[in-house]
PDB file of C-alpha atoms in Angstrom:
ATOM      1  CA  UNK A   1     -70.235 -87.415 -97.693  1.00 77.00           C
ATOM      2  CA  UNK A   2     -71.471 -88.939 -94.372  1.00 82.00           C
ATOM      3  CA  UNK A   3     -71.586 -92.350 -94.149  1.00 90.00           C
ATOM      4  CA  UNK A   4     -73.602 -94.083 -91.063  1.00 95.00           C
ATOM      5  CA  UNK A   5     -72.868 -97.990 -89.883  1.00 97.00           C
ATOM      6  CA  UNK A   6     -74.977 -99.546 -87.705  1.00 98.00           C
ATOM      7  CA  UNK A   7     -74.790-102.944 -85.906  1.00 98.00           C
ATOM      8  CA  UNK A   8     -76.417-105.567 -85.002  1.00 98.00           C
ATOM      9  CA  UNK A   9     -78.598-105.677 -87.862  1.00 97.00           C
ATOM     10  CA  UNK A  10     -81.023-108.510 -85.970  1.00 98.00           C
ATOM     11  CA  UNK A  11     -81.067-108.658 -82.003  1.00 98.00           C
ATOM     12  CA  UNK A  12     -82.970-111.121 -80.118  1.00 98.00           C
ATOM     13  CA  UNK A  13     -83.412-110.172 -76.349  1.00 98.00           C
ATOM     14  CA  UNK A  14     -85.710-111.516 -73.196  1.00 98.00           C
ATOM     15  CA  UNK A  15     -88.399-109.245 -71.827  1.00 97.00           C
ATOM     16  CA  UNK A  16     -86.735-107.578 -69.016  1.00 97.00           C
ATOM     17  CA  UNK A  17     -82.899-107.564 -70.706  1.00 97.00           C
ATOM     18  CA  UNK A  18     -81.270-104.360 -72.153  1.00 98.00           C
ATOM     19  CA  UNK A  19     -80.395-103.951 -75.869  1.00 98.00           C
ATOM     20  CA  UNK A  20     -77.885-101.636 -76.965  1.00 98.00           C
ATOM     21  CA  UNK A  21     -77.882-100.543 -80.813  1.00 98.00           C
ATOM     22  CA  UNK A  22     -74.092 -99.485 -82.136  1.00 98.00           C
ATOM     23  CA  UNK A  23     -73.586 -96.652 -84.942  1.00 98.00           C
ATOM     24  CA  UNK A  24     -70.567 -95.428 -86.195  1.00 97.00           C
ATOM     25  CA  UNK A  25     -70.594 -91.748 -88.455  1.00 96.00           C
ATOM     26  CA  UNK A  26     -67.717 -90.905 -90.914  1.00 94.00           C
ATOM     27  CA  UNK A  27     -68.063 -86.739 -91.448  1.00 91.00           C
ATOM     28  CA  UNK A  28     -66.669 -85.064 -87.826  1.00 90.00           C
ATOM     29  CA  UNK A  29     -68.611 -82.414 -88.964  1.00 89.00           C
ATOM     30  CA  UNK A  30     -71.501 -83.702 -87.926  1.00 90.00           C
ATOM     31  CA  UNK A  31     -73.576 -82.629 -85.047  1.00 88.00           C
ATOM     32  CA  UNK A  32     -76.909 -84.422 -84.931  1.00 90.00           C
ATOM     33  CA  UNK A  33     -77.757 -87.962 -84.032  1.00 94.00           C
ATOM     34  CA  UNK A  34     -81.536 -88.530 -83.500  1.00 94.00           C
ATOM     35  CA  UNK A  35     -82.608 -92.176 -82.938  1.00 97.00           C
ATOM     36  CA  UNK A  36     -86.030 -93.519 -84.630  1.00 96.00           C
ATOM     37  CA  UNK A  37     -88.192 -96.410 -84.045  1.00 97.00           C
ATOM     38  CA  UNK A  38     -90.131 -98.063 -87.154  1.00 96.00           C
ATOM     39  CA  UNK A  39     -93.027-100.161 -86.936  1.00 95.00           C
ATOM     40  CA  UNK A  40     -94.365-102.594 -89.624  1.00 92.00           C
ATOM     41  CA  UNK A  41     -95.901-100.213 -92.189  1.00 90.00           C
ATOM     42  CA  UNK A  42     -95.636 -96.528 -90.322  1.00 93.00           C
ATOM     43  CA  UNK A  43     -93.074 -93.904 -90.632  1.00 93.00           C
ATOM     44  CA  UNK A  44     -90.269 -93.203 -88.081  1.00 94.00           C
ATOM     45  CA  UNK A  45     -91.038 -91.893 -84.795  1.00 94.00           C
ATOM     46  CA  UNK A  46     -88.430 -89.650 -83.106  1.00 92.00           C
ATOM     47  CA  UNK A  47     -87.554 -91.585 -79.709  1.00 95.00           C
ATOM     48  CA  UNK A  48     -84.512 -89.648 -78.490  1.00 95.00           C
ATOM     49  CA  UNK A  49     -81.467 -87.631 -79.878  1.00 93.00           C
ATOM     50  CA  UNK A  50     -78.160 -85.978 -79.302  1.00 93.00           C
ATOM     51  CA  UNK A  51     -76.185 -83.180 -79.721  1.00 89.00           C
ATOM     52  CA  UNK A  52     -72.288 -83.129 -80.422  1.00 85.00           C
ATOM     53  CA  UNK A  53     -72.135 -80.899 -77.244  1.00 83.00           C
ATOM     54  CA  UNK A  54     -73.350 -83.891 -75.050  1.00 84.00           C
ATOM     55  CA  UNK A  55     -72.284 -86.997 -73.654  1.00 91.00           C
ATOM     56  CA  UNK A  56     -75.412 -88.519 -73.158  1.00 95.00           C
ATOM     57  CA  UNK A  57     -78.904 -88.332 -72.467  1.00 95.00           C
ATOM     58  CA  UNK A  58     -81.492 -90.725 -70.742  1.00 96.00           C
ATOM     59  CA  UNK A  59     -85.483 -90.911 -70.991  1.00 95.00           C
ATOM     60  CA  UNK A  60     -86.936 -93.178 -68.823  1.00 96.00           C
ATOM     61  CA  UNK A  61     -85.881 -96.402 -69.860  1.00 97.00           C
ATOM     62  CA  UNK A  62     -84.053 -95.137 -72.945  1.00 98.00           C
ATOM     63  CA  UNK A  63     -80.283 -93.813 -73.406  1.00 98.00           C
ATOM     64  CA  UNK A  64     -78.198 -92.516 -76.250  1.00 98.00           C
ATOM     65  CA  UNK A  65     -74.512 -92.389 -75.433  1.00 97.00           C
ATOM     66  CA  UNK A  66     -71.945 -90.094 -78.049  1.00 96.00           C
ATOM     67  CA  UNK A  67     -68.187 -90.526 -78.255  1.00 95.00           C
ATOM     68  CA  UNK A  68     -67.182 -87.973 -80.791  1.00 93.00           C
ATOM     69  CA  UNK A  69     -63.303 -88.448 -81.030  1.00 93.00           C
ATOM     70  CA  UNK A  70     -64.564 -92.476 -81.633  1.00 95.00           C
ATOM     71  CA  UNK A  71     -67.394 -90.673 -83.951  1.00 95.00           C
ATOM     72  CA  UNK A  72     -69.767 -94.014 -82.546  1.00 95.00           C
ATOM     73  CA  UNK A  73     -72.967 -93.610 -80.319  1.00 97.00           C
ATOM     74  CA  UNK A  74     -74.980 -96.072 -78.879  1.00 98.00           C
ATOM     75  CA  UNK A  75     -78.672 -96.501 -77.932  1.00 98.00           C
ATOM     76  CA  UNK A  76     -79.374 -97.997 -74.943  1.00 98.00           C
ATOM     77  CA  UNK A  77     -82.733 -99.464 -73.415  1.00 98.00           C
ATOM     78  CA  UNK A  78     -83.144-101.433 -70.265  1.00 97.00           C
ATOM     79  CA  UNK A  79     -86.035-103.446 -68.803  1.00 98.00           C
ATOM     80  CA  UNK A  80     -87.256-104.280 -72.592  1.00 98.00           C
ATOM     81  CA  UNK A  81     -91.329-104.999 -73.243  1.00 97.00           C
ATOM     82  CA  UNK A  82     -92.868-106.634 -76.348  1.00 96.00           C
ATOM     83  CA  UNK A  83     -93.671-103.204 -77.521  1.00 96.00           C
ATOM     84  CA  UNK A  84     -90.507-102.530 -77.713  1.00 97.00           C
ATOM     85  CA  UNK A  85     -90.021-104.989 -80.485  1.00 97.00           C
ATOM     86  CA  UNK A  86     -89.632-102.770 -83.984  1.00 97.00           C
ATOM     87  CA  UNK A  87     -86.976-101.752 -86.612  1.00 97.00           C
ATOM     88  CA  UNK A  88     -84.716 -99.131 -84.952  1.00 98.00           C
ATOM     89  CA  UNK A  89     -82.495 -96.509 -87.125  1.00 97.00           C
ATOM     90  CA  UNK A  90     -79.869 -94.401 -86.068  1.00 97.00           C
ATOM     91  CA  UNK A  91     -78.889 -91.167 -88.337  1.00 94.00           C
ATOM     92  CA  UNK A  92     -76.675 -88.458 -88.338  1.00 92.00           C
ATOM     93  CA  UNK A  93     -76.741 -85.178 -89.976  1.00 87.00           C
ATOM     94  CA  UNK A  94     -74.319 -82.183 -90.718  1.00 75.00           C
ATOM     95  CA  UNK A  95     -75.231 -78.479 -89.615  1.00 71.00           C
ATOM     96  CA  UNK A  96     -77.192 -76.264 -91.672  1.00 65.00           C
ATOM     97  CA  UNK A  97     -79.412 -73.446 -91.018  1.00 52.00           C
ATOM     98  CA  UNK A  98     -81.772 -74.529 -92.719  1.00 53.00           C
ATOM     99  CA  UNK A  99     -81.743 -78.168 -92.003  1.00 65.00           C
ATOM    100  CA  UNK A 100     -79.746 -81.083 -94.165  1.00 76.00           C
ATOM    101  CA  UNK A 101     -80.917 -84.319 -94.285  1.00 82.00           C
ATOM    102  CA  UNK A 102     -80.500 -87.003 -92.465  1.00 88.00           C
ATOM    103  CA  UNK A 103     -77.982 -90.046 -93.392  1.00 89.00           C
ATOM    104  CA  UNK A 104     -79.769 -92.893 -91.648  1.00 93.00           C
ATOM    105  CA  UNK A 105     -78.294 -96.537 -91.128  1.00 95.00           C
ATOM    106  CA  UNK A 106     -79.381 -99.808 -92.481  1.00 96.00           C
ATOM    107  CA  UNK A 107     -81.597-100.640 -89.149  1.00 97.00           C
ATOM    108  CA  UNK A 108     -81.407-103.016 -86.649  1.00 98.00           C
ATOM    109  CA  UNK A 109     -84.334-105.303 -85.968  1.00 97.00           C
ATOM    110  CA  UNK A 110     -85.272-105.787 -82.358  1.00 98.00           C
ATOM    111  CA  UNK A 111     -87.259-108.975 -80.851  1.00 98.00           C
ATOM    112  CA  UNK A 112     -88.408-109.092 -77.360  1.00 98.00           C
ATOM    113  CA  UNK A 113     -89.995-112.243 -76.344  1.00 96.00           C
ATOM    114  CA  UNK A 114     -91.949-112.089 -73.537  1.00 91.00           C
TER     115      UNK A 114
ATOM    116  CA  UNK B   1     -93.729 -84.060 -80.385  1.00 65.00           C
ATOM    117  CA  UNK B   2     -94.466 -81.572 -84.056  1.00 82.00           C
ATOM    118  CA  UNK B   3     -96.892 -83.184 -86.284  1.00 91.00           C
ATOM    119  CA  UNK B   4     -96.496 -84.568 -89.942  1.00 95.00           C
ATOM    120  CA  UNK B   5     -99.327 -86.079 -91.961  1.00 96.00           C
ATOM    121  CA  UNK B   6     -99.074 -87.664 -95.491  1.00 97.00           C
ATOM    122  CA  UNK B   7    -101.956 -88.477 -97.762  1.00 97.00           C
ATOM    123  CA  UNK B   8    -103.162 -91.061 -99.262  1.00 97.00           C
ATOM    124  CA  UNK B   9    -101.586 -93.482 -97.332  1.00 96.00           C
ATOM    125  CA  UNK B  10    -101.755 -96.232 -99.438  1.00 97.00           C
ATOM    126  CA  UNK B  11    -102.266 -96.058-103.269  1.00 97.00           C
ATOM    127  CA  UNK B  12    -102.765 -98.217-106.188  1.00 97.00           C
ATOM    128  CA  UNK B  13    -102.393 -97.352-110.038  1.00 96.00           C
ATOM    129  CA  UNK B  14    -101.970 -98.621-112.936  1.00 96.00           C
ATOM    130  CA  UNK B  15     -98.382 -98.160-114.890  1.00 97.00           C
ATOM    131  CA  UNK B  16     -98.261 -95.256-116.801  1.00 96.00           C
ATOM    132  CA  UNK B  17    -100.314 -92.962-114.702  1.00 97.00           C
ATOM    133  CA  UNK B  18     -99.382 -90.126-112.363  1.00 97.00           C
ATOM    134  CA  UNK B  19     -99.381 -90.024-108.311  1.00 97.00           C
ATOM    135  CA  UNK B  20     -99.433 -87.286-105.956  1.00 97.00           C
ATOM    136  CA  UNK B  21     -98.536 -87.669-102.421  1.00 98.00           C
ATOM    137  CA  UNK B  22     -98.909 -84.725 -99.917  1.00 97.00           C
ATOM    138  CA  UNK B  23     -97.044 -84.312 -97.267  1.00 96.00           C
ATOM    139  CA  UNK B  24     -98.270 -81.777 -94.625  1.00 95.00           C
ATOM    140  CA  UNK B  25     -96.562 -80.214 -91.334  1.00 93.00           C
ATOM    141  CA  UNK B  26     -99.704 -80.107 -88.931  1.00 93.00           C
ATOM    142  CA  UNK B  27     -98.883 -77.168 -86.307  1.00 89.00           C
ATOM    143  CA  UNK B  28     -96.031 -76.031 -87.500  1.00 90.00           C
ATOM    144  CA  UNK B  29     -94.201 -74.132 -90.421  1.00 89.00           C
ATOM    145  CA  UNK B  30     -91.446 -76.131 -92.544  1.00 89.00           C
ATOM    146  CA  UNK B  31     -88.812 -74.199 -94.774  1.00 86.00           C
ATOM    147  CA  UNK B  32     -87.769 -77.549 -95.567  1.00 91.00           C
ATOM    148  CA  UNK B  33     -89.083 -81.038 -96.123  1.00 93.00           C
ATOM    149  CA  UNK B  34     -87.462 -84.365 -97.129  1.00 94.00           C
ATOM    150  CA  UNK B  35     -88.460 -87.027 -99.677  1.00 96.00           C
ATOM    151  CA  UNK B  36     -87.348 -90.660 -98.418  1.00 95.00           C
ATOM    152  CA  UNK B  37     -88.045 -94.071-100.187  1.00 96.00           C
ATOM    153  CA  UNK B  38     -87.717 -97.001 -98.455  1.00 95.00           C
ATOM    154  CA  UNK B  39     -87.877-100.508 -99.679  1.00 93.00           C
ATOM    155  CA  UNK B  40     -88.740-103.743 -97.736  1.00 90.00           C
ATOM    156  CA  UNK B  41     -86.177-104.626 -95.236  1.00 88.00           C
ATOM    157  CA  UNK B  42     -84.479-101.719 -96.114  1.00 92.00           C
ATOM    158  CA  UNK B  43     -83.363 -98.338 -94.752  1.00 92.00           C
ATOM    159  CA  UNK B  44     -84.591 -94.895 -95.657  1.00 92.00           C
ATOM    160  CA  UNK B  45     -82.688 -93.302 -99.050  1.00 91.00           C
ATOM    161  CA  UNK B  46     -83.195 -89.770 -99.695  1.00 91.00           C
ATOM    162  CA  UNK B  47     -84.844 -89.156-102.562  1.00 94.00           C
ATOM    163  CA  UNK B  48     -84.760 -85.118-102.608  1.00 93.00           C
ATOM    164  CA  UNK B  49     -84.943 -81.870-100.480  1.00 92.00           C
ATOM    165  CA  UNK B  50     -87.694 -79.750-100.889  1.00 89.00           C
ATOM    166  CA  UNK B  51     -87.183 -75.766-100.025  1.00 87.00           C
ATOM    167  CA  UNK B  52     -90.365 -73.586 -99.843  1.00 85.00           C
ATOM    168  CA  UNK B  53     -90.414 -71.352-102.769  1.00 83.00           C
ATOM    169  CA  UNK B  54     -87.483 -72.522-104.956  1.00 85.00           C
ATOM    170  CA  UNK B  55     -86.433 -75.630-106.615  1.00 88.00           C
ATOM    171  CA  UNK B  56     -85.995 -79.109-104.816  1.00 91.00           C
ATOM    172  CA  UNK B  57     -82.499 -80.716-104.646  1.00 91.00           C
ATOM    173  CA  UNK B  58     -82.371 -83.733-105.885  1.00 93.00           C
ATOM    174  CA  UNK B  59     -80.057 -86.737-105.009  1.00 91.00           C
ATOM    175  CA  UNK B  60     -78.032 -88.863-107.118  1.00 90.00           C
ATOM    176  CA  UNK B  61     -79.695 -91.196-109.154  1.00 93.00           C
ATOM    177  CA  UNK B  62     -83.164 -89.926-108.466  1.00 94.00           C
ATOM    178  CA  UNK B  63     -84.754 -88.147-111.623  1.00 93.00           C
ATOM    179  CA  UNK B  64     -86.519 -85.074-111.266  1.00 92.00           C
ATOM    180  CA  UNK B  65     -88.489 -85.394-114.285  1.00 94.00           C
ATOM    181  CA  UNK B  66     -89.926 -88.366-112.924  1.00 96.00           C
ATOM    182  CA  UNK B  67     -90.254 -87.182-109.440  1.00 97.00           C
ATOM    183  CA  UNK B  68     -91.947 -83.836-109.581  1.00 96.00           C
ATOM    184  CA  UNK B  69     -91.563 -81.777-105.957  1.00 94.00           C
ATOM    185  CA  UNK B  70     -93.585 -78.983-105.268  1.00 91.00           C
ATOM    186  CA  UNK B  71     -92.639 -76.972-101.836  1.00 89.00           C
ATOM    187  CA  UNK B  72     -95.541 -74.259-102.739  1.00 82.00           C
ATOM    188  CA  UNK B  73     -96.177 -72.855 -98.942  1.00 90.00           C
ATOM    189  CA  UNK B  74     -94.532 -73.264 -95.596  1.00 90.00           C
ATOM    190  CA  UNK B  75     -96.952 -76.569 -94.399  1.00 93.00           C
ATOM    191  CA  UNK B  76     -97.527 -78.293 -97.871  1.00 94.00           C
ATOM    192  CA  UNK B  77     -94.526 -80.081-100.227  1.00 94.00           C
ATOM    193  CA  UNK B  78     -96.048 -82.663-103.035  1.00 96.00           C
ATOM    194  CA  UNK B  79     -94.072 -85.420-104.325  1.00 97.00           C
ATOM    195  CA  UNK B  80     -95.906 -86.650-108.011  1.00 97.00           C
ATOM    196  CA  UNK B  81     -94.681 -89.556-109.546  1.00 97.00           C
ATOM    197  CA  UNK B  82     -95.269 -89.197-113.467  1.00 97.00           C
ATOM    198  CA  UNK B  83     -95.741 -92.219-115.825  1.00 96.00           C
ATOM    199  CA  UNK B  84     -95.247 -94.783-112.824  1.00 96.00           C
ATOM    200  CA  UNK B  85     -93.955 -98.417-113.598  1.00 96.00           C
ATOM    201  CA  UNK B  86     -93.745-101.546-111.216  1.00 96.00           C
ATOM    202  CA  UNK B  87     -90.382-100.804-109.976  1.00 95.00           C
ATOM    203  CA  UNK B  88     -91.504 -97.401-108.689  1.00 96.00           C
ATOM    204  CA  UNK B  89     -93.989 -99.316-105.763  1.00 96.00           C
ATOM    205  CA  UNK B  90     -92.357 -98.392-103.203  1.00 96.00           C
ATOM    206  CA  UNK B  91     -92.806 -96.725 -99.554  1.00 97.00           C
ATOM    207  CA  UNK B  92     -92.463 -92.965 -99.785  1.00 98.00           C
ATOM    208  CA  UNK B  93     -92.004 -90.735 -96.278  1.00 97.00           C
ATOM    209  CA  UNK B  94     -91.615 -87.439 -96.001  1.00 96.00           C
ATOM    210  CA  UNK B  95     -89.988 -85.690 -93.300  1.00 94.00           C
ATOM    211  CA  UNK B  96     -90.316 -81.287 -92.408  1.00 92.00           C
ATOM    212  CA  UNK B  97     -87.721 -79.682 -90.376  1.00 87.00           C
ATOM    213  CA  UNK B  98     -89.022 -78.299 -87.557  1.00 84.00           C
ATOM    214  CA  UNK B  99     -86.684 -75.022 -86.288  1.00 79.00           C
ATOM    215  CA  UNK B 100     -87.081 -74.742 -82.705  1.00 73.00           C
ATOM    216  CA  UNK B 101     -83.358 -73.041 -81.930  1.00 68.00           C
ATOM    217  CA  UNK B 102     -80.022 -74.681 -81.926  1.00 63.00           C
ATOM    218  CA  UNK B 103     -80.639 -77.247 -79.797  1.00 64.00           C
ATOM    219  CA  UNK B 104     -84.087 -78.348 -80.251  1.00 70.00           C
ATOM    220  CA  UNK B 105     -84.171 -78.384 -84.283  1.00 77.00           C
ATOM    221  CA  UNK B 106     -85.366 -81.917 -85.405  1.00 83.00           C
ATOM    222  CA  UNK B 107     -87.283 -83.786 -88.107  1.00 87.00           C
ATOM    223  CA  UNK B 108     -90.445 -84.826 -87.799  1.00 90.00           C
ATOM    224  CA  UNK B 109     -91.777 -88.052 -90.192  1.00 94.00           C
ATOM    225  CA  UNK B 110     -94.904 -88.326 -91.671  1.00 95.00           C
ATOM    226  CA  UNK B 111     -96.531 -91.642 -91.627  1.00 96.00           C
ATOM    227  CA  UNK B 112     -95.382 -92.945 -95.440  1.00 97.00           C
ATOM    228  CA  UNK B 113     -97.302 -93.444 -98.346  1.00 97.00           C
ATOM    229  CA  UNK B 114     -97.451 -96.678 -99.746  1.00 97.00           C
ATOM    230  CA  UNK B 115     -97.469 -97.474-103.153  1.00 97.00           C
ATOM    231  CA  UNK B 116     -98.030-100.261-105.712  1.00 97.00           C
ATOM    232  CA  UNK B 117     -98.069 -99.962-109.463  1.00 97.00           C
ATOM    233  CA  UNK B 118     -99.590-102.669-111.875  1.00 96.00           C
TER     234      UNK B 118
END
């Protein structure tokens, strides 16, 4: 089955720096990679994703990058704020019609100090 | 962004009893919704997938006895936790897949459920 790596598990950044969050998928297959954002007691919040069929995508201050024969993709976010400090997760999925789940990894903690 | 809700959002109970969480898609219709547990400091683990109108799937390890799931209409799945002990407080989120075409279909997250057993 899929397996998802991500890495750094803890990152420490200055208001204003970038962060970038690694993940690494095992199944080729897959097709998917959505990006979520966890704060202290709430459920995931969608904050971008990506499609095998694309490169990369930006929203505003936030990136995803896919390399599909490397089967890694990165998220990206420059000019970092406080708020921006939460758990973030990075999953992957296979296609299905009528949606398979999502393999998520272990989450990265990210601290922006103002 | 499609909207998920999950109620209660925080329970207590005593061992032995029974909990039901809801988990509700909000404006839109879900042929499918996920079961996740999630522990503290830890990522999400499926639990189970939930089809409208047939039997959930359940993943390795999880017991379906225990963890009843009921997908009875296109907005509503229910996740009851029968005879609940200590190490079943946990943090339970659902998820509904939302079909919007080939390259908008997503999963939404409800807001977890969180809940302690004495």
């Amino acid at each position: 089955g899929e397996n998802v790596e991500q890495h750094p598990s803890t990152l420490s950044v200055q208001e204003g720096d970038s962060a970038v969050i690694k993940c690494t998928y095992s199944d080729s297959a897959s097709n998917y990679f959505p990006w979520y954002k966890q704060e202290l007691g709430k459920g995931p919040q969608l904050i971008i994703d990506i499609r095998s069929n694309v490169g990369e995508k930006k929203d505003q201050r936030i990136a995803v990058t896919l390399n599909k024969t490397a089967k890694h993709f990165s998220l990206h976010i420059t000019e970092t704020q406080p708020e921006d400090s939460a758990v973030y997760f990075c999953a992957a999925t296979l296609p299905g019609q009528a949606g398979t789940a999502l393999i998520f990894g272990k989450g990265t903690t990210l601290s922006v100090s103002s | 962004g499609a909207v998920v809700s999950q109620h209660p959002s925080r329970v207590i109970c005593k061992s032995g009893t029974s909990v039901k969480i809801e988990c509700r898609s909000l404006d839109f219709q879900a042929t499918t919704m996920f079961w996740y547990r999630q522990f503290p400091k830890q990522s999400l683990m499926l639990m189970a997938t939930s089809n409208e109108g047939s039997k959930a799937t359940y993943e390795q390890g999880v017991e379906k006895d225990k963890f009843l799931i009921n997908h009875a209409s296109l907005t509503l799945s229910t996740l009851t936790v029968t005879s609940a002990h200590p190490e079943d407080s946990s943090f339970y989120i659902c998820s509904a897949f939302h079909r919007g075409g080939a390259s908008t279909d997503t999963q939404y997250f409800g807001p977890g459920t969180r809940l302690t057993v004495l």
